Coordinates of N, CA and C and ligand atoms in Angstrom, one line a residue:
M1 N 27.7 80.4 17.8 CA 28.2 80.0 16.3 C 27.8 78.2 16.5
L2 N 27.1 77.6 15.3 CA 27.2 76.4 15.4 C 28.3 75.4 15.1
N3 N 28.6 74.2 15.5 CA 30.0 73.6 15.3 C 29.5 72.3 15.5
K4 N 29.0 71.7 14.7 CA 28.2 70.3 14.2 C 29.4 69.6 14.2
K5 N 29.3 68.3 14.6 CA 30.2 67.4 13.8 C 29.7 67.1 12.6
I6 N 30.0 67.3 11.5 CA 30.0 67.2 10.5 C 30.0 65.9 9.7
S7 N 29.5 64.9 9.0 CA 29.6 63.6 8.9 C 29.7 63.7 7.1
L8 N 31.3 62.9 6.9 CA 31.8 63.4 5.6 C 31.6 61.5 4.7
V9 N 31.2 61.9 3.4 CA 31.6 60.8 2.5 C 33.2 60.9 1.6
V10 N 34.3 60.5 1.9 CA 35.3 61.0 0.9 C 35.2 60.5 -0.4
L11 N 35.2 60.9 -1.5 CA 35.7 60.0 -2.8 C 36.9 60.3 -3.2
I12 N 37.5 59.3 -3.7 CA 39.0 59.5 -3.9 C 39.2 58.3 -5.6
S13 N 39.9 58.8 -6.0 CA 40.6 57.9 -7.1 C 42.5 57.5 -7.1
G14 N 43.3 58.1 -5.9 CA 44.5 58.0 -6.4 C 45.0 57.8 -5.1
G15 N 46.6 58.9 -4.9 CA 47.3 59.2 -3.7 C 46.1 59.2 -2.3
G16 N 45.4 60.1 -2.4 CA 44.6 60.3 -1.4 C 45.3 61.3 -0.4
S17 N 46.1 62.2 -1.0 CA 46.4 63.2 0.1 C 46.0 64.2 0.9
N18 N 44.6 64.6 0.1 CA 43.7 65.8 0.5 C 43.1 64.9 1.3
L19 N 42.3 63.6 1.3 CA 42.3 62.7 2.0 C 43.1 62.7 3.3
Q20 N 44.3 62.8 3.5 CA 45.1 62.3 4.8 C 45.0 64.0 5.5
A21 N 45.2 64.6 4.2 CA 44.9 66.4 5.8 C 43.6 66.4 6.0
I22 N 42.7 65.8 5.4 CA 41.5 66.0 6.2 C 41.4 65.0 7.5
I23 N 41.7 63.8 7.4 CA 42.0 62.9 8.5 C 43.1 64.1 9.6
D24 N 43.7 64.1 9.1 CA 45.2 65.1 9.7 C 44.3 66.1 10.8
A25 N 43.4 67.1 10.2 CA 42.8 67.9 10.3 C 41.7 67.5 11.6
I26 N 41.0 66.3 11.6 CA 40.4 65.9 12.2 C 41.1 65.7 13.6
K27 N 42.1 64.9 13.3 CA 42.8 64.3 14.8 C 43.3 65.5 15.5
S28 N 43.8 66.6 15.0 CA 44.4 67.7 15.6 C 43.1 68.7 15.9
N29 N 41.7 68.0 15.9 CA 40.8 69.0 16.5 C 40.2 70.2 15.5
A30 N 41.2 70.3 14.4 CA 40.9 71.6 13.7 C 40.2 71.6 12.7
L31 N 38.8 70.3 12.5 CA 38.0 69.5 11.9 C 37.0 69.4 12.6
N32 N 35.9 70.1 12.8 CA 34.9 68.8 13.8 C 34.0 68.0 12.9
A33 N 34.5 66.9 12.4 CA 34.2 66.3 11.1 C 34.3 64.6 11.5
E34 N 33.4 63.6 10.5 CA 34.1 62.1 11.0 C 33.3 61.8 9.5
I35 N 34.7 61.0 9.1 CA 34.3 60.4 8.0 C 33.8 59.0 7.8
K36 N 32.7 58.9 7.7 CA 31.8 57.3 7.6 C 32.5 56.8 6.6
T37 N 32.9 56.9 5.4 CA 33.6 55.9 4.7 C 34.2 57.1 3.5
V38 N 35.3 55.7 2.9 CA 35.9 56.5 1.5 C 35.7 55.7 0.5
I39 N 35.3 56.0 -0.4 CA 34.9 55.1 -1.8 C 36.1 55.5 -2.6
S40 N 36.4 54.9 -3.1 CA 37.8 55.0 -4.8 C 37.0 54.2 -5.8
N41 N 37.4 54.7 -6.8 CA 36.9 53.9 -8.3 C 37.9 53.1 -8.7
Q42 N 39.1 53.2 -7.9 CA 40.8 52.6 -8.2 C 40.9 51.6 -7.2
V43 N 40.6 50.4 -7.3 CA 41.5 49.2 -6.4 C 42.6 49.7 -6.0
S44 N 43.9 50.3 -6.7 CA 45.3 50.5 -6.4 C 45.3 51.6 -6.0
A45 N 44.0 52.7 -5.6 CA 44.8 54.0 -4.7 C 45.1 54.2 -3.4
T46 N 45.8 54.4 -3.2 CA 47.0 54.4 -2.4 C 46.3 55.1 -1.2
G47 N 45.1 55.8 -1.6 CA 44.2 56.5 -0.5 C 43.6 55.8 0.3
L48 N 43.7 54.5 -0.3 CA 42.8 53.0 1.0 C 43.5 53.2 1.6
D49 N 44.5 52.7 1.6 CA 45.7 52.7 3.0 C 45.7 53.4 4.2
R50 N 45.5 54.5 3.6 CA 45.6 55.8 4.6 C 44.8 55.8 5.1
A51 N 42.9 55.4 4.6 CA 41.9 55.1 5.6 C 41.7 54.2 6.1
A52 N 42.9 52.9 5.9 CA 42.6 51.7 6.8 C 43.6 52.0 7.9
R53 N 44.4 52.5 7.4 CA 45.7 53.4 8.4 C 44.5 54.0 9.8
A54 N 43.8 54.7 9.1 CA 43.3 55.9 10.1 C 41.6 55.3 10.7
N55 N 41.7 53.7 10.4 CA 40.6 52.6 10.8 C 39.1 53.2 10.2
I56 N 39.5 54.0 8.8 CA 38.0 54.4 8.1 C 37.7 53.5 7.3
D57 N 36.1 53.3 7.6 CA 35.9 51.7 6.5 C 36.0 52.6 4.6
S58 N 36.0 51.5 4.2 CA 35.9 52.3 2.9 C 35.4 51.1 1.6
H59 N 35.2 51.8 0.5 CA 34.6 51.1 -0.5 C 35.3 50.7 -1.8
V60 N 36.0 49.8 -2.7 CA 36.3 49.6 -3.9 C 35.1 49.7 -5.0
I61 N 34.5 50.6 -5.5 CA 33.6 50.5 -6.6 C 33.9 50.9 -8.1
S62 N 34.3 50.1 -8.5 CA 35.3 50.2 -10.1 C 34.2 50.8 -10.6
H63 N 34.6 51.9 -11.6 CA 33.8 52.1 -12.7 C 34.1 51.2 -14.0
K64 N 35.2 50.2 -14.0 CA 35.2 49.2 -15.6 C 33.6 48.2 -14.7
Q65 N 33.1 48.1 -13.7 CA 32.3 46.7 -13.4 C 31.2 47.5 -13.9
Y66 N 30.4 48.8 -14.1 CA 29.5 49.3 -14.7 C 29.4 49.3 -15.8
P67 N 28.1 49.5 -16.7 CA 28.1 49.1 -18.3 C 28.2 50.8 -18.8
D68 N 27.7 51.5 -17.9 CA 27.8 52.9 -18.0 C 27.5 54.1 -16.9
R69 N 27.9 55.3 -16.9 CA 27.9 56.7 -16.0 C 26.8 56.3 -14.8
Q70 N 25.8 56.2 -15.6 CA 24.7 56.1 -14.5 C 24.8 55.2 -13.4
S71 N 24.8 53.8 -14.0 CA 25.2 52.3 -13.1 C 26.0 52.6 -12.2
F72 N 27.1 53.2 -12.7 CA 28.4 53.4 -11.6 C 27.7 54.4 -10.6
D73 N 27.0 55.6 -10.8 CA 27.0 56.7 -10.0 C 25.9 55.9 -8.8
R74 N 24.8 55.1 -9.6 CA 23.7 54.7 -8.7 C 24.5 53.9 -7.7
A75 N 25.3 53.3 -8.4 CA 26.2 52.1 -6.9 C 26.8 53.0 -6.1
M76 N 27.4 53.8 -6.4 CA 28.2 54.9 -5.3 C 26.9 55.4 -4.3
I77 N 25.7 55.7 -5.1 CA 24.4 56.1 -4.1 C 23.9 55.4 -3.0
K78 N 24.0 53.7 -3.8 CA 23.7 52.9 -2.7 C 24.5 52.9 -1.6
I79 N 25.6 53.2 -1.5 CA 26.5 52.9 -0.7 C 26.0 54.4 0.2
I80 N 26.3 55.4 -0.3 CA 26.3 56.8 0.4 C 25.0 57.1 0.9
D81 N 23.5 56.9 0.5 CA 22.8 57.5 0.6 C 22.3 56.7 2.5
P82 N 22.3 55.6 2.7 CA 22.3 54.9 4.1 C 23.2 55.3 5.2
L83 N 24.2 56.0 4.7 CA 25.3 56.9 6.1 C 24.5 58.4 6.4
E84 N 23.7 58.9 5.1 CA 23.6 60.0 5.6 C 24.4 61.1 6.2
P85 N 25.3 60.7 4.9 CA 26.4 62.3 5.3 C 25.7 63.3 5.0
D86 N 26.6 64.6 5.6 CA 26.2 65.9 5.7 C 26.7 66.4 4.4
L87 N 27.9 66.1 3.7 CA 28.7 66.4 3.3 C 29.4 65.2 1.8
I88 N 29.4 65.5 0.5 CA 30.1 64.7 -0.1 C 31.0 65.3 -0.3
V89 N 32.4 64.8 -0.2 CA 33.6 65.3 -0.9 C 34.6 64.4 -1.4
L90 N 34.8 65.3 -3.0 CA 35.6 64.5 -3.7 C 37.4 65.2 -3.5
A91 N 38.1 64.2 -3.8 CA 39.3 64.6 -3.1 C 40.2 63.8 -3.7
G92 N 40.5 64.3 -5.3 CA 41.4 64.0 -6.2 C 40.5 62.2 -6.7
F93 N 39.3 62.9 -7.0 CA 38.2 61.6 -7.3 C 37.9 61.9 -9.3
M94 N 39.1 61.1 -10.0 CA 39.1 61.4 -11.4 C 38.1 60.4 -12.2
R95 N 36.6 60.6 -12.0 CA 35.7 60.3 -12.6 C 34.8 61.3 -12.9
I96 N 34.1 61.8 -13.9 CA 32.9 62.4 -14.2 C 31.3 61.9 -13.9
L97 N 30.8 62.9 -12.9 CA 29.7 62.3 -12.7 C 28.6 63.0 -12.8
G98 N 27.6 61.8 -13.2 CA 26.1 62.2 -13.8 C 25.6 63.4 -13.5
D99 N 24.9 63.8 -14.0 CA 23.8 64.7 -13.7 C 22.9 64.2 -12.1
E100 N 22.3 63.1 -12.5 CA 21.6 62.2 -11.5 C 22.0 62.1 -10.4
F101 N 23.9 62.2 -10.0 CA 24.5 62.2 -9.2 C 24.5 63.5 -8.3
I102 N 24.7 64.3 -9.2 CA 24.8 65.9 -8.8 C 23.7 66.4 -8.1
D103 N 22.5 66.0 -9.3 CA 21.1 66.9 -8.8 C 21.0 66.0 -7.3
H104 N 21.4 64.9 -7.2 CA 21.0 64.1 -5.7 C 21.4 64.4 -4.6
Y105 N 22.9 64.7 -4.8 CA 23.7 65.7 -3.6 C 23.8 67.4 -3.8
H106 N 23.0 67.6 -4.6 CA 22.8 69.3 -4.7 C 23.4 69.6 -3.3
H107 N 23.7 70.7 -3.6 CA 24.4 71.5 -1.9 C 25.2 70.9 -1.0
C108 N 25.5 69.6 -1.5 CA 26.3 69.4 -0.3 C 27.4 68.2 -0.9
L109 N 27.8 68.6 -2.4 CA 28.5 68.1 -3.3 C 29.9 68.8 -2.9
I110 N 31.3 68.7 -2.5 CA 32.1 69.8 -3.3 C 33.7 69.0 -3.3
N111 N 34.5 69.8 -4.2 CA 35.5 69.7 -5.1 C 36.9 70.3 -4.6
I112 N 37.8 69.8 -5.1 CA 39.0 70.6 -5.0 C 39.7 70.2 -6.3
H113 N 39.9 71.6 -6.9 CA 40.4 71.5 -8.4 C 41.7 72.0 -8.4
P114 N 42.6 71.5 -8.8 CA 44.3 72.3 -8.9 C 44.1 73.6 -10.0
S115 N 43.7 74.4 -9.7 CA 43.8 75.6 -10.5 C 43.0 76.9 -9.6
L116 N 43.5 77.8 -10.2 CA 42.0 79.0 -10.2 C 41.1 79.6 -10.6
L117 N 40.4 78.7 -10.9 CA 38.9 78.0 -11.6 C 38.5 80.2 -11.6
P118 N 37.8 80.4 -12.9 CA 37.7 79.0 -14.0 C 38.5 79.0 -14.8
K119 N 39.5 79.1 -14.8 CA 40.9 79.0 -15.5 C 41.4 77.8 -15.6
Y120 N 41.5 76.8 -16.0 CA 42.0 75.4 -16.4 C 40.9 74.3 -16.0
K121 N 39.9 74.2 -16.4 CA 38.9 73.1 -15.6 C 39.6 72.1 -16.7
G122 N 39.4 70.7 -15.8 CA 39.7 69.6 -16.5 C 41.2 69.3 -16.1
L123 N 41.8 68.4 -17.1 CA 43.3 68.1 -16.6 C 44.6 69.0 -16.9
N124 N 45.7 68.5 -16.8 CA 46.9 69.2 -16.9 C 47.0 70.4 -16.9
T125 N 46.6 71.3 -15.7 CA 46.3 71.9 -15.4 C 47.8 73.4 -14.8
H126 N 48.6 72.0 -14.6 CA 50.1 73.3 -14.0 C 50.7 73.1 -15.3
Q127 N 51.0 72.2 -16.3 CA 51.5 72.7 -17.4 C 50.9 73.5 -17.7
L128 N 49.2 73.9 -18.4 CA 48.6 74.6 -19.0 C 49.5 76.1 -18.6
A129 N 49.2 76.5 -17.0 CA 50.0 77.8 -16.3 C 51.0 78.3 -16.7
I130 N 51.7 76.8 -16.6 CA 53.0 77.2 -17.2 C 53.6 77.8 -18.7
D131 N 53.0 76.8 -19.4 CA 52.5 77.4 -21.2 C 52.3 78.5 -21.4
N132 N 51.6 79.3 -20.6 CA 50.7 80.4 -20.6 C 51.7 81.6 -19.7
C133 N 52.5 81.0 -19.2 CA 53.5 81.9 -18.4 C 52.7 82.8 -17.0
D134 N 51.8 81.7 -16.9 CA 51.2 82.6 -15.7 C 51.8 83.2 -14.7
K135 N 51.6 83.9 -13.8 CA 52.6 84.0 -12.8 C 51.7 83.9 -11.9
K136 N 50.8 83.5 -11.5 CA 49.9 83.0 -10.5 C 48.9 82.0 -11.3
H137 N 48.8 80.6 -10.1 CA 48.7 79.5 -10.0 C 47.8 79.0 -8.5
G138 N 47.0 78.0 -8.5 CA 46.7 77.9 -7.6 C 45.8 76.8 -7.7
A139 N 45.0 76.6 -6.2 CA 43.9 75.1 -6.5 C 42.8 76.1 -5.9
S140 N 41.3 75.3 -6.0 CA 40.0 76.1 -5.8 C 39.1 75.2 -4.8
V141 N 38.4 75.7 -4.0 CA 37.6 74.8 -3.4 C 36.5 75.2 -4.1
H142 N 35.4 74.3 -4.3 CA 33.9 74.3 -5.3 C 32.8 73.5 -4.9
F143 N 31.5 74.1 -4.8 CA 30.6 73.1 -4.5 C 30.5 72.8 -6.1
V144 N 29.9 71.5 -6.0 CA 29.6 71.0 -7.6 C 28.2 71.3 -8.4
S145 N 28.9 71.5 -9.7 CA 27.2 72.0 -10.0 C 27.7 70.8 -12.0
H146 N 26.6 70.9 -12.9 CA 26.5 69.9 -13.8 C 27.7 70.3 -14.6
E147 N 28.3 71.5 -14.8 CA 29.7 71.3 -16.0 C 30.7 71.1 -15.1
L148 N 32.0 70.4 -15.7 CA 33.1 69.9 -14.9 C 33.6 71.2 -14.8
D149 N 34.0 70.7 -13.3 CA 34.8 71.7 -12.7 C 33.8 72.8 -12.5
S150 N 32.9 73.4 -12.2 CA 32.1 74.3 -12.4 C 31.5 74.4 -10.9
G151 N 30.7 75.4 -10.6 CA 30.0 75.7 -9.3 C 30.9 77.0 -8.5
P152 N 30.0 77.5 -7.9 CA 30.6 78.3 -6.9 C 31.9 77.9 -6.2
V153 N 32.3 78.8 -6.4 CA 34.2 79.1 -5.5 C 34.2 79.3 -4.5
V154 N 34.2 78.5 -3.1 CA 34.6 79.0 -2.1 C 36.1 79.5 -1.5
I155 N 37.0 78.7 -1.6 CA 38.3 79.2 -1.3 C 39.7 79.0 -2.3
Q156 N 39.7 79.9 -2.9 CA 40.9 79.9 -3.3 C 42.6 80.0 -2.8
A157 N 43.4 79.1 -3.2 CA 44.7 79.8 -2.5 C 46.1 79.9 -4.4
E158 N 46.7 80.8 -3.4 CA 47.0 81.0 -4.5 C 48.8 80.8 -4.3
V159 N 49.3 80.8 -5.7 CA 50.9 80.3 -5.4 C 51.6 81.1 -6.4
S160 N 52.7 81.2 -6.2 CA 53.7 82.0 -7.0 C 54.1 81.0 -8.8
V161 N 53.8 81.3 -9.7 CA 54.6 80.0 -10.9 C 56.2 80.4 -10.7
L162 N 57.3 79.7 -10.6 CA 58.5 80.5 -10.7 C 59.0 80.4 -11.9
D163 N 60.2 81.0 -12.4 CA 60.9 80.9 -13.8 C 61.3 79.3 -14.0
A164 N 61.8 78.6 -12.3 CA 62.3 77.6 -12.5 C 61.4 76.2 -12.3
D165 N 59.9 76.6 -12.2 CA 59.3 75.5 -12.3 C 58.8 74.7 -13.4
D166 N 58.9 73.5 -13.1 CA 57.7 72.2 -14.2 C 56.8 72.2 -13.5
K167 N 55.7 71.2 -14.5 CA 54.5 71.0 -13.7 C 54.6 70.2 -12.7
N168 N 55.6 69.5 -12.1 CA 55.9 68.7 -11.0 C 56.0 69.1 -10.1
S169 N 57.1 70.4 -9.8 CA 57.4 71.6 -8.7 C 56.3 72.6 -8.3
L170 N 55.8 72.9 -9.6 CA 54.4 73.6 -9.1 C 53.6 73.0 -8.8
A171 N 53.3 71.5 -9.5 CA 52.2 70.6 -8.6 C 52.1 70.7 -6.9
A172 N 53.5 70.2 -6.9 CA 53.9 70.2 -5.1 C 53.7 71.3 -4.3
R173 N 53.9 72.5 -5.2 CA 53.0 73.9 -4.2 C 52.0 73.8 -4.0
V174 N 51.2 73.7 -5.5 CA 49.7 73.9 -5.5 C 49.4 72.8 -4.2
L175 N 49.8 71.4 -4.3 CA 49.2 70.4 -3.8 C 49.2 70.8 -2.0
E176 N 50.7 71.4 -1.4 CA 50.4 71.8 0.2 C 49.4 73.4 0.0
Q177 N 48.7 73.9 -0.6 CA 47.7 74.5 0.0 C 46.6 74.0 -0.3
E178 N 46.4 73.1 -1.1 CA 45.2 72.0 -1.2 C 45.0 71.6 0.3
H179 N 45.6 71.2 1.0 CA 45.8 70.6 1.8 C 45.7 71.5 3.0
Q180 N 45.6 72.4 2.6 CA 45.2 73.6 4.0 C 43.8 74.5 3.9
I181 N 43.0 74.6 2.1 CA 42.4 75.0 2.2 C 40.9 74.0 2.4
Y182 N 41.0 72.6 2.2 CA 40.3 71.7 2.1 C 39.2 71.2 2.9
P183 N 40.4 71.2 4.7 CA 39.9 71.3 6.0 C 39.4 72.6 6.3
I184 N 39.9 74.1 5.7 CA 39.5 75.2 6.0 C 37.8 75.5 5.5
A185 N 37.4 74.9 4.9 CA 36.4 75.0 3.5 C 35.4 74.0 4.6
I186 N 35.6 72.7 4.5 CA 34.9 72.1 5.5 C 34.5 72.3 7.0
Q187 N 35.5 72.8 7.7 CA 35.1 73.2 9.0 C 34.5 74.2 8.9
M188 N 34.2 75.2 8.0 CA 33.3 76.6 7.8 C 31.8 76.2 7.5
I189 N 31.8 74.9 6.8 CA 30.7 74.5 6.6 C 30.1 73.7 8.0
A190 N 30.8 72.9 8.7 CA 30.4 72.3 9.8 C 29.9 73.2 10.7
E191 N 30.7 74.9 10.6 CA 30.2 75.5 11.7 C 28.7 76.9 11.4
G192 N 28.5 76.1 9.9 CA 27.0 76.6 9.4 C 27.6 78.3 9.1
R193 N 29.0 78.6 8.8 CA 28.8 79.4 8.0 C 29.1 79.5 6.5
L194 N 28.9 78.9 6.3 CA 29.0 78.8 4.9 C 28.0 77.8 4.3
A195 N 27.5 78.0 3.1 CA 26.1 77.1 3.0 C 25.9 77.4 1.1
F196 N 25.4 76.3 0.6 CA 25.4 77.2 -1.0 C 23.3 76.3 -0.9
S197 N 22.8 77.6 -0.8 CA 21.0 76.8 -1.1 C 20.8 78.1 -2.4
D198 N 19.8 77.9 -2.8 CA 19.2 78.5 -3.9 C 19.9 79.0 -4.9
Q199 N 20.9 77.8 -5.5 CA 21.7 78.9 -6.3 C 23.1 79.8 -5.7
Q200 N 22.5 80.1 -4.3 CA 23.4 80.8 -3.6 C 24.4 80.7 -2.8
L201 N 25.5 80.8 -2.8 CA 26.6 80.5 -1.6 C 26.9 81.9 -0.7
R202 N 26.6 81.5 0.6 CA 26.3 82.6 1.7 C 27.2 82.0 2.7
L203 N 28.2 83.4 3.3 CA 29.0 83.1 4.6 C 28.6 83.8 5.1
D204 N 28.3 83.6 6.4 CA 27.8 84.6 7.7 C 26.4 85.0 7.2
G205 N 25.8 84.4 6.4 CA 24.4 84.6 6.3 C 24.1 86.1 4.9
Q206 N 25.7 86.3 4.1 CA 25.9 87.3 3.2 C 25.9 86.4 2.1
T207 N 25.5 87.1 1.0 CA 25.8 86.3 -0.3 C 27.4 86.1 -0.9
L208 N 28.4 85.7 -1.1 CA 29.7 85.5 -1.3 C 29.9 85.2 -2.8
T209 N 30.1 86.6 -3.4 CA 30.1 87.0 -4.8 C 31.5 86.7 -5.2
K210 N 32.3 86.6 -4.8 CA 33.6 85.9 -4.6 C 34.6 84.9 -4.2
P211 N 35.2 84.1 -4.4 CA 35.9 83.7 -3.3 C 36.6 84.4 -2.3
L212 N 36.8 83.4 -1.2 CA 37.7 84.1 -0.1 C 39.5 83.2 -0.6
L213 N 40.3 84.4 -0.2 CA 41.5 83.6 -0.8 C 42.4 83.9 0.4
W214 N 42.7 82.7 0.3 CA 43.8 82.0 1.3 C 45.6 82.7 1.0
K215 N 46.1 82.9 1.7 CA 47.5 83.3 0.9 C 48.1 84.0 2.3
N216 N 49.4 83.3 2.4 CA 50.4 83.8 3.7 C 49.8 83.3 5.1
N217 N 49.0 82.0 4.6 CA 48.0 81.3 5.9 C 47.6 82.2 6.6
Q218 N 46.5 83.2 5.5 CA 45.3 83.5 5.9 C 44.3 83.9 4.9
L219 N 43.2 83.9 5.6 CA 41.9 83.7 4.6 C 41.2 85.4 4.6
S220 N 41.3 86.0 3.5 CA 40.5 87.1 3.3 C 39.8 87.3 2.4
A221 N 38.7 88.0 2.5 CA 37.7 88.6 1.7 C 38.0 89.6 0.8
Ligands
LIG301 C1 44.9 66.6 -6.1 O1 45.8 68.2 -7.0 C2 43.8 67.3 -6.6 O2 42.9 68.5 -6.7 C3 43.3 66.4 -7.9 O3 44.6 65.3 -7.7 C4 45.5 65.9 -7.0 C5 45.6 64.4 -6.7 O4 45.1 64.7 -4.8 N1 41.8 66.4 -8.4 P1 45.2 63.4 -3.8 O5 46.8 63.2 -3.7 O6 44.8 62.1 -4.2 O7 44.4 63.8 -2.7

């Protein structure tokens, strides 16, 4: 099995706890990857401190400095392309990306979203799960396509919604799961086990028709 050191560019907007999970997985050799740079659209993102503490190069590209989405996206492409990363990792990146950016990194752009997609695209997912009396909630890692929070889902992690939950307690448990499944998904891509091409998600050479499920610290089909 191929186990190439995969090179990453990680895009963040805030706390960067998923970035930290990726950094920690690299340090513990659970993930064979190198983060070439971290890009934040927010100067105040505390994830930038996490990058600095791990000696990872970072850039702030504030969307406020650009007249439109396209010029903001192009400014990011200008930083990313010379680094020739294998994978662009959206980790709590809170800007909608334009078609040009998504097409440019087609097949190598992944995101983590705090819901069991296709449920609850967009914001406020934890409150929606509570309001709808869902028994299960969770997180999804997916390749990115043109529509918001869409594209083939690779791994989902489920958590039970408890009667006592409010959106914060539920978000915290979902986030713990995010920190587990994101490095796992990236490692599967590094190993060449998982790929998205010709509009198809493939795992070990077979078309993956439904997401892998992470439950009780185990991955199942
Ligand atoms: C996470 O739930 C992520 O899925 C969402 O933003 C939250 C914060 O992530 N998009 P992080 O701590 O900045 O990684």
